[in-house]
Tab-separated table of C-alpha atoms in Angstrom:
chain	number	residue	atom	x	y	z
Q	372	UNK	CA	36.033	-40.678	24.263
Q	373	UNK	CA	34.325	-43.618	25.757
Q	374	UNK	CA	35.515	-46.155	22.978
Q	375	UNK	CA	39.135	-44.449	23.021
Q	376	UNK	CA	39.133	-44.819	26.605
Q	377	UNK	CA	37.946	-48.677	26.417
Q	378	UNK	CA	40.538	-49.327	23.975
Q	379	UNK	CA	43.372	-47.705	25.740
Q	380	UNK	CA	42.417	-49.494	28.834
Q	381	UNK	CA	42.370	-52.659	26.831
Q	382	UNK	CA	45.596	-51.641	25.120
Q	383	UNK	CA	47.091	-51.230	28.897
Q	384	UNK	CA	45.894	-54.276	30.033
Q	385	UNK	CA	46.218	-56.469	27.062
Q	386	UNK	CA	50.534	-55.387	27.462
Q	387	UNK	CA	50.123	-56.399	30.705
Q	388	UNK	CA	48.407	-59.735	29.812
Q	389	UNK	CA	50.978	-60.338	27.454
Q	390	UNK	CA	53.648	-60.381	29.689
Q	391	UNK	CA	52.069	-62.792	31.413
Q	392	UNK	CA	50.488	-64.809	28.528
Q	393	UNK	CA	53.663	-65.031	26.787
Q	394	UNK	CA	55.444	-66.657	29.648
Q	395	UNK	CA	51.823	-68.911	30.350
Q	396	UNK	CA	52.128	-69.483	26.438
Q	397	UNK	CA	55.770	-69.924	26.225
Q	398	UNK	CA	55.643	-72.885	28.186
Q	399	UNK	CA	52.440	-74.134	26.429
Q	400	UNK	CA	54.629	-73.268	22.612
Q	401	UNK	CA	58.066	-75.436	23.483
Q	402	UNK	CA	55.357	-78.199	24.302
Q	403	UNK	CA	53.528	-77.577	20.769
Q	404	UNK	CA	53.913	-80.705	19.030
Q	405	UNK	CA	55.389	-79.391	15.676
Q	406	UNK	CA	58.599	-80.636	14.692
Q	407	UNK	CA	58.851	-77.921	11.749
Q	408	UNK	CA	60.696	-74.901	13.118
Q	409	UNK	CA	64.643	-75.299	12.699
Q	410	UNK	CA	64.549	-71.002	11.524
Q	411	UNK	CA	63.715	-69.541	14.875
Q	412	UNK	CA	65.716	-67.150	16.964
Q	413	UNK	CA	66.805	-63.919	15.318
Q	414	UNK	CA	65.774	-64.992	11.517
Q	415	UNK	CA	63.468	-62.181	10.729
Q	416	UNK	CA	62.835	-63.427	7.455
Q	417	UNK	CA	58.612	-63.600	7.074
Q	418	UNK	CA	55.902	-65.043	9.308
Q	419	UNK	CA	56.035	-68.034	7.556
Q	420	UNK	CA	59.692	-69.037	7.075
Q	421	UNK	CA	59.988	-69.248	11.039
Q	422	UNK	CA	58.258	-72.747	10.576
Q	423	UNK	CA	59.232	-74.453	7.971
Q	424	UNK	CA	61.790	-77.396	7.805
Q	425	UNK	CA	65.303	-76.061	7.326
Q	426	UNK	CA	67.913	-77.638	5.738
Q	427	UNK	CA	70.254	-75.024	6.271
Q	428	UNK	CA	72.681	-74.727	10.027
Q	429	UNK	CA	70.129	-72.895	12.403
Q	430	UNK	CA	71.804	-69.547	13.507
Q	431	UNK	CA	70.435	-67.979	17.008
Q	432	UNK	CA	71.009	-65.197	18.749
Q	433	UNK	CA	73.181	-67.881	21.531
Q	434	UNK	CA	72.501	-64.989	24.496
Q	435	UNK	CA	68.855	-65.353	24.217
Q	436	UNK	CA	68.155	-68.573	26.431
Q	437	UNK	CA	64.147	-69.167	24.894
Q	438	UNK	CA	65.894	-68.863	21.337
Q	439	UNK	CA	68.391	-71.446	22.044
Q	440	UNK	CA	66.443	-73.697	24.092
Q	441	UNK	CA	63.637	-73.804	21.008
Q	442	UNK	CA	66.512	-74.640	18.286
Q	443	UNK	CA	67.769	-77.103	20.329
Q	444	UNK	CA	64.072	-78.812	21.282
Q	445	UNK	CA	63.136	-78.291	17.311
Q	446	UNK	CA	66.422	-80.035	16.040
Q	447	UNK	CA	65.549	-82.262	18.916
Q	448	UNK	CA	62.480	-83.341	17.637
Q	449	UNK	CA	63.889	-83.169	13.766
Q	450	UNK	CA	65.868	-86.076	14.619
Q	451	UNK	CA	63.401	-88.179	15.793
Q	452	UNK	CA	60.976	-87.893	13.570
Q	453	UNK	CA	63.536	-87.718	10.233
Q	454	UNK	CA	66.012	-90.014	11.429
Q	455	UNK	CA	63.894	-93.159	13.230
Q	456	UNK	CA	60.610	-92.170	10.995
Q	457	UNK	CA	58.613	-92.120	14.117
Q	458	UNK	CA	54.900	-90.486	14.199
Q	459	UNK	CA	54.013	-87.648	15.871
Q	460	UNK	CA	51.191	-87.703	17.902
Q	461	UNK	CA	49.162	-84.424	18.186
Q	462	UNK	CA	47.238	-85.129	21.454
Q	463	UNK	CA	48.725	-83.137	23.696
Q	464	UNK	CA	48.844	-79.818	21.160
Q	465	UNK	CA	45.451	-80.838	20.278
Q	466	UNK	CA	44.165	-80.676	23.503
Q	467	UNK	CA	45.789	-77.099	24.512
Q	468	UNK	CA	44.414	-76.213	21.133
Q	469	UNK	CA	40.435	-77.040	22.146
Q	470	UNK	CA	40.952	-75.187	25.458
Q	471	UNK	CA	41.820	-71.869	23.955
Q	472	UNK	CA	39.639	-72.344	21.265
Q	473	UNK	CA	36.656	-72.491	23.577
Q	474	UNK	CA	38.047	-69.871	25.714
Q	475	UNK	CA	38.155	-67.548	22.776
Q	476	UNK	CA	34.545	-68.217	21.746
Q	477	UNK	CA	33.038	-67.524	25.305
Q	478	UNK	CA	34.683	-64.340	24.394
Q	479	UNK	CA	33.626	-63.658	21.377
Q	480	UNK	CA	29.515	-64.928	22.142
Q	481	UNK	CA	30.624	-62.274	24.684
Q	482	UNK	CA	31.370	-59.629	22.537
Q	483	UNK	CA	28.633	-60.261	20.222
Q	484	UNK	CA	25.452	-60.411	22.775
Q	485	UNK	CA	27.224	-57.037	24.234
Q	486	UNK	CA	26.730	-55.625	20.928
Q	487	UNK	CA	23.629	-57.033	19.889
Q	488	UNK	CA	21.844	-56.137	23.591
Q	489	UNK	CA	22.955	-53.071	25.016
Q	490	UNK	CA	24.623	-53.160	28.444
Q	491	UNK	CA	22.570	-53.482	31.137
Q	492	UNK	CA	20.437	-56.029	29.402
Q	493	UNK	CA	22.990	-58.240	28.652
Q	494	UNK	CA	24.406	-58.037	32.818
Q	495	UNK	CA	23.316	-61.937	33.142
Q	496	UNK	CA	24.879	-63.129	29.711
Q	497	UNK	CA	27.942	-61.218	30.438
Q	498	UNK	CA	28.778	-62.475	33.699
Q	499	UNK	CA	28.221	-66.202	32.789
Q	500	UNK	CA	30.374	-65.311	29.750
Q	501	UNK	CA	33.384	-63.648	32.347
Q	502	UNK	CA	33.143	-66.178	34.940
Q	503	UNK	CA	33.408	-69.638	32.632
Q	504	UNK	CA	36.489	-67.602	30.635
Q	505	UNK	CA	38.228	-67.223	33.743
Q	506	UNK	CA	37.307	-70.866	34.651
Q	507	UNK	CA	38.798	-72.003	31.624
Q	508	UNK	CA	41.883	-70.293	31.793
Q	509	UNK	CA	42.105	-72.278	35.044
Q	510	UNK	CA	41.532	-75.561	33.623
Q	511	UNK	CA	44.200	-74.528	31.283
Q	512	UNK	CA	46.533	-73.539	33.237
Q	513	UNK	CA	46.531	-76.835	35.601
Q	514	UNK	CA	46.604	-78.636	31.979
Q	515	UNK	CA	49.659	-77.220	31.236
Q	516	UNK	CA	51.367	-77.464	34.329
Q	517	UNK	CA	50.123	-80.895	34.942
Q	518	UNK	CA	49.136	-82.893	31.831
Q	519	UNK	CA	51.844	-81.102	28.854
Q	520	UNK	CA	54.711	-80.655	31.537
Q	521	UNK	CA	57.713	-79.838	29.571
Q	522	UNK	CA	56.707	-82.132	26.968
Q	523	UNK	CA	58.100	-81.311	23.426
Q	524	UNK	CA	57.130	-84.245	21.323
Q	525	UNK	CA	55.348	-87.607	21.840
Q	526	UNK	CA	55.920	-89.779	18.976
Q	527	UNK	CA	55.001	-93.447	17.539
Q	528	UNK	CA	57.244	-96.195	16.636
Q	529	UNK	CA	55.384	-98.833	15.217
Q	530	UNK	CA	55.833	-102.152	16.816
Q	531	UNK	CA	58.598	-104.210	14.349
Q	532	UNK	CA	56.563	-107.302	14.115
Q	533	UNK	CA	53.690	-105.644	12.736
Q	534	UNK	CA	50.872	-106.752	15.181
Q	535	UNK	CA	50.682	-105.529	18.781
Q	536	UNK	CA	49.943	-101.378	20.080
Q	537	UNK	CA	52.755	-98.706	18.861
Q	538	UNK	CA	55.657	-97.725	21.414
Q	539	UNK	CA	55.733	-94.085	22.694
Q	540	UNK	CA	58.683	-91.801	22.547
Q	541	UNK	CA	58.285	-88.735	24.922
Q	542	UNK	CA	61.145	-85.765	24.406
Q	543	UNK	CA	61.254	-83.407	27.309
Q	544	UNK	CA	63.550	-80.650	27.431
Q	545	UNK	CA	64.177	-77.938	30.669
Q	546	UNK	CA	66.327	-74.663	30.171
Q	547	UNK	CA	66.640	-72.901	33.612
Q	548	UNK	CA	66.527	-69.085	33.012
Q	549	UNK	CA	70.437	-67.671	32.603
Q	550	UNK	CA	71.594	-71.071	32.933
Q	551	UNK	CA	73.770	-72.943	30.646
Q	552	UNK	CA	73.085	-76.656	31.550
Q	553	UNK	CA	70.240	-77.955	28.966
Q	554	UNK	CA	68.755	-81.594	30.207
Q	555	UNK	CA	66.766	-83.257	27.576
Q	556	UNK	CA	64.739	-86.353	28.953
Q	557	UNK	CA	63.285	-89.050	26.460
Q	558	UNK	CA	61.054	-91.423	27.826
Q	559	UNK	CA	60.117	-94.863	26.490
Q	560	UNK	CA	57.075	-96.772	26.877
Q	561	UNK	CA	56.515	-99.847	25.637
Q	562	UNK	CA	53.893	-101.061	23.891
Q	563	UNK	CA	53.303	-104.451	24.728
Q	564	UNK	CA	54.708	-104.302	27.978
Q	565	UNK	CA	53.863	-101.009	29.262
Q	566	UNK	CA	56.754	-100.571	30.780
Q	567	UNK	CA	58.236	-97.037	31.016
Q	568	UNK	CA	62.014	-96.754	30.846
Q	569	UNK	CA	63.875	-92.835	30.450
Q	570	UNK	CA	67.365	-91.695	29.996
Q	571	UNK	CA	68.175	-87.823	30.168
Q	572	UNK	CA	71.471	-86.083	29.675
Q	573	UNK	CA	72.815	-82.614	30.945
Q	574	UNK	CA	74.935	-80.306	29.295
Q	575	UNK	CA	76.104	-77.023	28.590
Q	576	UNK	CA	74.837	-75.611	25.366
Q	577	UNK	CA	78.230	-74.195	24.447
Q	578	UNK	CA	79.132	-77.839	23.809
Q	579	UNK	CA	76.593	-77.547	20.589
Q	580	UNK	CA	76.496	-74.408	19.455
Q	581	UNK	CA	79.698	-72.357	18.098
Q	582	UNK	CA	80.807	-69.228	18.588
Q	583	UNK	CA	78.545	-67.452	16.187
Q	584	UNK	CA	75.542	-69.379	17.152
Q	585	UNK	CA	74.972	-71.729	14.566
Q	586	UNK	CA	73.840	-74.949	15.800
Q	587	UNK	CA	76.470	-77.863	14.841
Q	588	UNK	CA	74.580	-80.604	14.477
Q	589	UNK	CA	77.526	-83.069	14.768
Q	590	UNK	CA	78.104	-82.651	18.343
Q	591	UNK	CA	74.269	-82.713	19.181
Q	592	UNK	CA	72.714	-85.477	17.290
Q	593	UNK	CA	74.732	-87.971	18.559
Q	594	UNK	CA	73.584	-87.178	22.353
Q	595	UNK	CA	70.360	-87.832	20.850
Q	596	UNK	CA	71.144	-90.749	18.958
Q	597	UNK	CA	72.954	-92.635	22.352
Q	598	UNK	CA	69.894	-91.531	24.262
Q	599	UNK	CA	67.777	-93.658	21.917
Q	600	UNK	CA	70.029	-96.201	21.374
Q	601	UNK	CA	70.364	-97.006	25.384
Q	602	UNK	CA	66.161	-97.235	25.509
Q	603	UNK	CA	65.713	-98.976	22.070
Q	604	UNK	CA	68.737	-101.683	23.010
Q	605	UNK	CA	67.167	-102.372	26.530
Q	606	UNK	CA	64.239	-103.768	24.903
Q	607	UNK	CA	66.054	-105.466	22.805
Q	608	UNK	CA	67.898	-107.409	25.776
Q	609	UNK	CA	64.596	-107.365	27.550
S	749	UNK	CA	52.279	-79.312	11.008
S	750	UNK	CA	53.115	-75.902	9.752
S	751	UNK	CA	49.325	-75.093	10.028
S	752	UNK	CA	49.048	-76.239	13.768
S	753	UNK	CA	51.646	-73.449	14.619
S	754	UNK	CA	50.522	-71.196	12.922
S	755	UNK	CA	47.088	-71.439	13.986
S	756	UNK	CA	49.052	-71.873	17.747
S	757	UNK	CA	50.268	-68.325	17.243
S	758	UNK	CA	46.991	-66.900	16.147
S	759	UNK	CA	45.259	-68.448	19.578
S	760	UNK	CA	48.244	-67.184	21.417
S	761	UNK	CA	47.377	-63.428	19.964
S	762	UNK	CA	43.577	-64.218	20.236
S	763	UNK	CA	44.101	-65.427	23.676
S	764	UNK	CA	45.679	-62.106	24.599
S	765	UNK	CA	42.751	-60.045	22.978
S	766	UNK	CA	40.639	-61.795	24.799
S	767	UNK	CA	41.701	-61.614	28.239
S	768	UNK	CA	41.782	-57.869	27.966
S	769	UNK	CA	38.430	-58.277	26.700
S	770	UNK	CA	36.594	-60.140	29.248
S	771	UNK	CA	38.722	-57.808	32.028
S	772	UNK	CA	36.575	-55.004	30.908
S	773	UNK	CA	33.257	-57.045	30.552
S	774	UNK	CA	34.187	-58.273	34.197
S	775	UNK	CA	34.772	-54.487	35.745
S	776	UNK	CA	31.528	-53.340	33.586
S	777	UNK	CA	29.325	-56.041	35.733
S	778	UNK	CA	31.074	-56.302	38.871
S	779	UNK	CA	30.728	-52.061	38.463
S	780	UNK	CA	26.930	-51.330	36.762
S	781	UNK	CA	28.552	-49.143	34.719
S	782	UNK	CA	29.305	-49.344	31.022
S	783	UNK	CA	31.937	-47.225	30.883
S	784	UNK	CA	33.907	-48.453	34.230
S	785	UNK	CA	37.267	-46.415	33.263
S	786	UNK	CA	37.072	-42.829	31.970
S	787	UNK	CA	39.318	-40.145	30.975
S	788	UNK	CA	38.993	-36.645	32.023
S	789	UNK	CA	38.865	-34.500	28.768
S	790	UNK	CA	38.247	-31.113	29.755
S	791	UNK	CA	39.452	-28.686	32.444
S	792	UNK	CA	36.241	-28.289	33.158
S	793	UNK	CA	36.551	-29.576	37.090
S	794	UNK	CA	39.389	-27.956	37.656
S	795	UNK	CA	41.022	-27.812	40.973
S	796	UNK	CA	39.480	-31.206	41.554
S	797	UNK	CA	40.143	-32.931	38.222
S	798	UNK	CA	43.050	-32.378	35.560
S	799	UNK	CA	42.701	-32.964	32.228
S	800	UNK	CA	44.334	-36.428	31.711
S	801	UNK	CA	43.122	-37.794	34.629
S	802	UNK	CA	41.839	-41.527	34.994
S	803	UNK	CA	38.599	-42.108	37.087
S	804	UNK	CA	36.999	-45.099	38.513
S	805	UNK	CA	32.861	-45.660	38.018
S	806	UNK	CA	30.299	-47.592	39.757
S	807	UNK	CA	26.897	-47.171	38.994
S	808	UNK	CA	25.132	-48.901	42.000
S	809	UNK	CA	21.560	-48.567	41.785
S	810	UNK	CA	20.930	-48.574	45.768
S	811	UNK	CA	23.444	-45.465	45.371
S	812	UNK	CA	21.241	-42.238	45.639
S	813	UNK	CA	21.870	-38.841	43.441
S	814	UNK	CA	22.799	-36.208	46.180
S	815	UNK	CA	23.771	-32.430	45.371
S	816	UNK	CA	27.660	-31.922	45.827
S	817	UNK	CA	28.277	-34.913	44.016
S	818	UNK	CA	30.395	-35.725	41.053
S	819	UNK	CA	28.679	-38.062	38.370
S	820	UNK	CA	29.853	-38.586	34.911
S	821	UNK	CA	27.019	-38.373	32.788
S	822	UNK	CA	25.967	-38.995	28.449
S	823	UNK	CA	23.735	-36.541	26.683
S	824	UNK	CA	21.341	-38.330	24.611
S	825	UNK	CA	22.868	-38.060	21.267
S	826	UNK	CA	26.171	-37.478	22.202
S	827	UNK	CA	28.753	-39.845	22.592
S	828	UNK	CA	31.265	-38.592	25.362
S	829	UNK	CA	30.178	-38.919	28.670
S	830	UNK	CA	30.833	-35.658	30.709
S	831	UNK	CA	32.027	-35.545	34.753
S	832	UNK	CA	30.171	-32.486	36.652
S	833	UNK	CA	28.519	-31.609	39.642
S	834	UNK	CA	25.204	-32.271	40.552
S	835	UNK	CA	23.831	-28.333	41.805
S	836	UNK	CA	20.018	-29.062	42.247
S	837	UNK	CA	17.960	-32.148	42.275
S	838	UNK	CA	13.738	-32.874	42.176
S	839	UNK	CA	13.083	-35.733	43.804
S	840	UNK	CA	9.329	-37.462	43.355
S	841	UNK	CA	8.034	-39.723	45.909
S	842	UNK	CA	8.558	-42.902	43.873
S	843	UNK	CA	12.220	-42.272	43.722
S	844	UNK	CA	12.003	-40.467	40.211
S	845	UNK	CA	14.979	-37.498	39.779
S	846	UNK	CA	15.687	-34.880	37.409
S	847	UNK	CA	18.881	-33.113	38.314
S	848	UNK	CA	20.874	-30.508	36.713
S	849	UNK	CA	24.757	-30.017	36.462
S	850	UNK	CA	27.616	-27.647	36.683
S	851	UNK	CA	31.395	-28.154	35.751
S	852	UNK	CA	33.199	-26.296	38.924
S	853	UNK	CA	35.421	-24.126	36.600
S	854	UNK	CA	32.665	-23.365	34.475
S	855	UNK	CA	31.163	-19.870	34.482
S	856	UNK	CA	27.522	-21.258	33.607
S	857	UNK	CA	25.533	-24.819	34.656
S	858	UNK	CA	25.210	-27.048	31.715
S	859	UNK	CA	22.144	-26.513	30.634
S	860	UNK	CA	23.640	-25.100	27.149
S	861	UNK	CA	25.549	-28.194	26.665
S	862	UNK	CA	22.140	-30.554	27.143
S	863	UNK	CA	19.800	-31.572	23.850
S	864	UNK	CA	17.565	-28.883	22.333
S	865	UNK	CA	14.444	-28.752	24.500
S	866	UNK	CA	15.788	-30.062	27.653
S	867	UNK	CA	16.959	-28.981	31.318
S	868	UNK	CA	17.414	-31.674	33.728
S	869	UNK	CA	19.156	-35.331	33.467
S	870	UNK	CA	17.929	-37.951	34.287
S	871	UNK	CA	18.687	-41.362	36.116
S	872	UNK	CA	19.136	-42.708	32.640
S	873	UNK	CA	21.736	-40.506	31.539
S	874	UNK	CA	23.848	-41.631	34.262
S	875	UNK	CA	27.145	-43.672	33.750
S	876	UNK	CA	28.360	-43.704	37.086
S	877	UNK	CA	29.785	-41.917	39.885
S	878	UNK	CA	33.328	-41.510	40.630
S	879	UNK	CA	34.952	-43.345	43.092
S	880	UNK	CA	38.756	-43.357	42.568
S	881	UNK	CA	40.672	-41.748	40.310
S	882	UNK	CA	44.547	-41.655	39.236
S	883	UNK	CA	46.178	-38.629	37.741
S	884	UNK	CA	47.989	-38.206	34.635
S	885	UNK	CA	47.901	-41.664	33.263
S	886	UNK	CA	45.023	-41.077	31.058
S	887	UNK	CA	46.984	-38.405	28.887
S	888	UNK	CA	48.171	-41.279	26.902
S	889	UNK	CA	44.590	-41.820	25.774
S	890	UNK	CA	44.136	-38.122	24.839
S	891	UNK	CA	47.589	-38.190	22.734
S	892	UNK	CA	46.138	-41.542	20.990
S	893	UNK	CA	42.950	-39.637	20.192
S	894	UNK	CA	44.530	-36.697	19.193
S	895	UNK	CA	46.944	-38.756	16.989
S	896	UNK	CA	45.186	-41.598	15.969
S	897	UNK	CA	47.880	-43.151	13.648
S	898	UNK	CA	49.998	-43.503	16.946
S	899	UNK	CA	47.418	-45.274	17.948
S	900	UNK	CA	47.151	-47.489	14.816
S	901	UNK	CA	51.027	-48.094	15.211
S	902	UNK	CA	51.055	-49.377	19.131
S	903	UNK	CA	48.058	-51.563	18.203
S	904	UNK	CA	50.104	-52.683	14.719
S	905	UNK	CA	53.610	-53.265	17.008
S	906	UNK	CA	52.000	-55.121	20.287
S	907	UNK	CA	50.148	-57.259	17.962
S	908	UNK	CA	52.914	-58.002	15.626
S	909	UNK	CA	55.088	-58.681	18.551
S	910	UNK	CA	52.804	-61.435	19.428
S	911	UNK	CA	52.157	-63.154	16.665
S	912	UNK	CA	55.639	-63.174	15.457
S	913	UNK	CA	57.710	-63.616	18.532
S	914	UNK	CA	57.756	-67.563	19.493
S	915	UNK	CA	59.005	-68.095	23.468
């Protein structure tokens, strides 16, 4: 009874953590740096085929708002990196990455002196293990809210010449919950001058998806194109 | 790039696992006990507790053994812990107790139900004393015990959920 009891209480808790890990992780996963997903949304079709490159129209379910706001990020970030051959930078991801990593292996050392030492021997271990979990579930939580924002994608354009540091590309995307109006935000910073510069846009997403949900990419890449062109043509002028 | 999801989702899932994880290690110290949540199994407390009820254990040292009290207890070799009645103590000077228990709707004390060769409990056997309970939720545990492939197929579902659903 004891170890059905401690996994049904860990089976209760662990639904309740998801609900509130998937919405703590959701807004870590749109900021994932991965530009590979274009078959999200209602595609059931294997673990795997959710992340690869798609050639093919993305089809979403167009009342689920995360579904819709993830096709339009990853076609978002498709275009940047496919069409202007920039490079993405995995710093950001990378970072998130670590944090859990570590979290998870306080856990586990956890789990493992528990086992190896019998409770009440292993009180002082335990606790230290709890308490720097919990810490770093803080630290990322005010990384995520602070440092990845609503960042989707920070990318590399190397510098024409040749010589001199790369320019950064940051996408940013928001999606208010039951809301229609999609704002995508890409933000330029120079490399030589180290001057930022952004230019957003705000739309409904009925203007780029069709009635059965497919995403036409004729009406969106263009956004995407004139928000680059009005940061890359600055400089130029600059 | 494919890899860095991938191995996103598997965090996200591990990251879940985890959290539940180090909830129970946290209520096991902050409590004493090692079992901080049990179920009730048996009718054998009956008027007091049902069978399906969830109980709440601390396991304080500075918290003496008195008679009239409920303490869930393990017999050495057994692996269910058991929530009676303490009906008679010994106490030695040094603090030392043997005690011996009774399940209120029992007929008989428990001495049947304790290893070959021994009457009282000890200290040692202790997993805590109950200090809150809630009724009925913990008949979902007995239905997983009693049908452990249910239990195999929430596990399955809430973790395929996770890894597969991307928000």
């Amino acid at each position: 009874m004891d170890s059905a009891v401690a996994e049904a209480s860990k089976t209760a808790v662990a639904a309740a953590a998801a609900q509130g890990g998937r919405t703590g992780g959701g807004g870590g996963s749109s900021g994932a740096g991965s530009g590979s997903s274009c078959g999200t949304g209602s595609s059931r079709s294997g673990l795997l085929d959710k992340w690869k490159i798609d050639d093919k129209p993305v089809k979403t379910d167009k009342w689920d708002g995360s579904a819709v706001k993830n096709s339009l990020d990853d076609s978002a970030k498709k275009v940047l990196l496919e069409k202007y051959k920039y490079v993405q930078n995995f710093g950001l991801t990378d970072g998130h990455l670590t944090l859990c990593t570590i979290s998870c292996f306080f856990a586990i050392v956890a789990l493992i002196w528990d086992y190896m030492h019998p409770f009440p021997e292993s009180k002082p271990v335990l606790a230290l293990c709890v308490i720097s979990y919990f810490v770093m579930m803080g630290i990322l939580t005010i990384y995520t809210s602070y440092k990845e924002k609503s960042i989707l994608l920070v990318a590399h354009g190397k510098d024409p010449t040749g010589m001199g540091p790369d320019d950064i590309w940051q996408l940013s995307s928001s999606l208010k919950r039951f809301d229609d109006k999609y704002t995508l935000k890409l933000t330029f910073i120079s490399g030589r001058t180290k001057q930022q510069r952004e230019a957003e846009f705000t739309k409904s997403i009925a203007k780029f998806f069709d009635h059965s949900g497919t995403l036409v990419m004729d009406a969106y890449e263009p956004e995407i194109s004139r928000l680059h062109d009005s940061l890359a043509t600055e400089r130029k002028i600059k | 790039m494919q890899e860095r999801q991938l191995y996103y989702q598997v965090l996200n899932f591990g990251m879940i696992v985890s959290s539940a994880l180090m909830i129970w290690k946290g209520l096991m110290v902050i409590t004493g006990s090692e079992s901080p949540i049990v179920v009730v199994l048996s009718g054998s407390m009956e008027p007091a507790f049902h069978r399906g009820d969830l109980l709440f254990l601390t396991n304080r040292v500075e918290d003496p053994i008195r008679v009239g009290e409920i303490v869930v207890f393990r017999i050495e070799g057994r692996e269910i812990p058991i929530v009676h009645r303490v009906l008679k103590i010994h106490e030695k000077q040094n603090g030392h107790i043997k005690f011996l228990t009774k399940g209120d709707n029992n007929a008989v004390d428990d001495r049947g139900l304790y290893k070959q060769g021994q009457h009282w409990l000890e200290k040692k056997d202790v997993v805590g004393r109950a200090r809150g309970f809630v009724p009925y939720i913990g008949i979902v545990t007995i239905l997983m015990n009693d049908y452990p492939k249910f239990k195999y197929a929430v596990l399955f579902l809430l973790g395929l959920f996770v890894l597969v659903h991307r928000e």
